[in-house]
């Protein structure tokens, strides 16, 4: 296993990961999945947030992804990383914590002091909340979503 920044070499692997994440976690909120939009978004984000996509490569194939946005805190000079998607394909889930820990090391080396991870309420929320707590995270806020 190795961690690499996003590159178009793995574009279609990443699209499949995003699709799997959508099916497993997001479809409850939005059933629409448009491959063309996913590809455009990935490529646009790679240009503007190239240091915020971490790919888990196994035998030259992307099998996992952590993507987020790095920002400066509104209240002090701390750098924060807000995770948007963390997904590992099912046969490789045993490597998920290692992926997270490696990404944390990379972020820390960049001066990031806070990482914020999300839990989708319709995707094993209780299990994930317990999991994050065991890893040293603490609950921060709850978001509510409504279509307009």
XYZ file of C-alpha atoms in Angstrom:
148
model
C 0.000 0.000 0.000
C 1.165 3.500 -0.806
C -0.436 6.922 -0.528
C -0.233 9.258 -3.521
C -1.732 12.631 -4.363
C -4.462 12.533 -7.001
C -3.410 12.140 -10.620
C -5.499 11.552 -13.726
C -3.800 8.157 -14.023
C -6.339 6.971 -11.429
C -9.313 9.037 -12.609
C -11.609 6.102 -13.383
C -10.661 4.268 -10.191
C -11.568 7.413 -8.251
C -14.872 7.769 -10.147
C -15.767 4.181 -9.163
C -14.858 4.909 -5.533
C -17.045 8.029 -5.534
C -19.886 6.016 -7.086
C -19.543 3.301 -4.422
C -19.492 5.974 -1.701
C -22.626 7.508 -3.220
C -24.457 4.184 -3.226
C -23.391 3.318 0.305
C -23.690 6.718 1.989
C -25.203 9.554 -0.038
C -28.077 8.095 -2.059
C -30.417 8.686 0.918
C -29.828 12.440 0.496
C -29.491 12.651 -3.280
C -30.218 9.781 -5.644
C -28.660 11.541 -8.649
C -25.240 10.368 -9.787
C -23.836 11.954 -12.951
C -20.505 10.467 -14.057
C -19.721 13.464 -16.273
C -20.161 15.864 -13.363
C -18.071 13.632 -11.088
C -15.207 13.623 -13.621
C -15.409 17.418 -14.086
C -15.459 17.974 -10.323
C -12.499 15.659 -9.702
C -10.437 17.366 -12.387
C -11.371 20.874 -11.201
C -10.578 19.991 -7.591
C -7.252 18.477 -8.646
C -6.298 21.873 -10.099
C -7.394 23.962 -7.104
C -6.941 21.535 -4.183
C -4.289 19.185 -5.536
C -2.838 18.591 -2.087
C -6.181 17.551 -0.619
C -6.822 14.253 -2.395
C -5.017 11.221 -1.016
C -5.207 7.969 -2.947
C -4.571 4.550 -1.446
C -2.776 2.582 -4.171
C -2.685 -1.190 -4.072
C -0.853 -2.949 -6.925
C -1.135 0.123 -9.206
C -4.881 0.570 -8.644
C -6.601 3.135 -6.475
C -8.616 1.246 -3.857
C -9.239 4.053 -1.359
C -9.558 7.801 -1.114
C -9.555 10.586 1.421
C -10.492 13.932 -0.065
C -11.147 17.175 1.735
C -10.457 20.852 1.832
C -7.653 22.495 3.749
C -8.529 25.908 5.149
C -7.365 28.392 7.737
C -9.511 28.547 10.849
C -11.874 31.499 11.026
C -10.876 32.206 14.646
C -7.082 31.747 14.704
C -4.094 30.871 12.498
C -4.617 27.108 12.719
C -4.814 25.115 9.507
C -7.746 22.700 9.295
C -8.577 19.794 7.004
C -12.274 19.098 6.433
C -12.836 15.603 5.059
C -15.470 15.348 2.340
C -15.064 11.708 1.416
C -13.205 8.818 2.994
C -13.944 5.563 1.251
C -12.068 2.296 0.843
C -13.312 -0.461 -1.440
C -14.703 -3.393 0.540
C -11.915 -5.937 -0.095
C -9.390 -3.403 1.253
C -11.238 -1.984 4.255
C -8.662 -3.425 6.662
C -6.287 -0.729 5.327
C -8.676 2.161 6.020
C -7.178 3.156 9.380
C -3.673 2.966 7.941
C -4.794 5.305 5.128
C -6.226 7.743 7.676
C -3.096 7.633 9.856
C -0.809 8.219 6.860
C -2.938 11.156 5.713
C -2.818 12.585 9.241
C 1.006 12.416 9.150
C 1.105 14.198 5.790
C -1.310 16.880 6.987
C 0.629 17.399 10.216
C 3.854 17.830 8.227
C 2.069 20.611 6.297
C 1.133 22.422 9.478
C -2.465 21.207 9.719
C -3.464 21.067 13.378
C -7.102 19.959 13.121
C -8.808 17.277 11.053
C -12.589 17.180 10.838
C -14.210 13.913 9.755
C -17.857 13.507 8.773
C -20.396 10.787 9.490
C -23.356 10.295 7.172
C -26.397 9.640 9.374
C -27.778 6.926 7.078
C -24.502 5.040 6.787
C -23.819 3.052 9.963
C -23.730 6.313 11.945
C -23.615 4.782 15.439
C -20.827 2.397 14.459
C -18.820 5.204 12.824
C -19.320 7.610 15.722
C -18.023 4.946 18.111
C -15.135 4.228 15.726
C -14.097 7.892 15.549
C -14.328 8.213 19.328
C -11.978 5.222 19.731
C -9.533 6.971 17.367
C -9.507 10.072 19.579
C -12.003 12.268 17.726
C -14.769 14.092 19.578
C -18.191 15.088 18.295
C -18.345 18.686 17.124
C -21.650 19.469 15.381
C -24.580 17.996 13.513
C -25.601 19.165 10.057
C -29.125 19.144 8.646
C -29.829 18.933 4.919
C -32.868 20.045 2.936
C -33.304 20.255 -0.799
C -34.338 23.636 -2.139
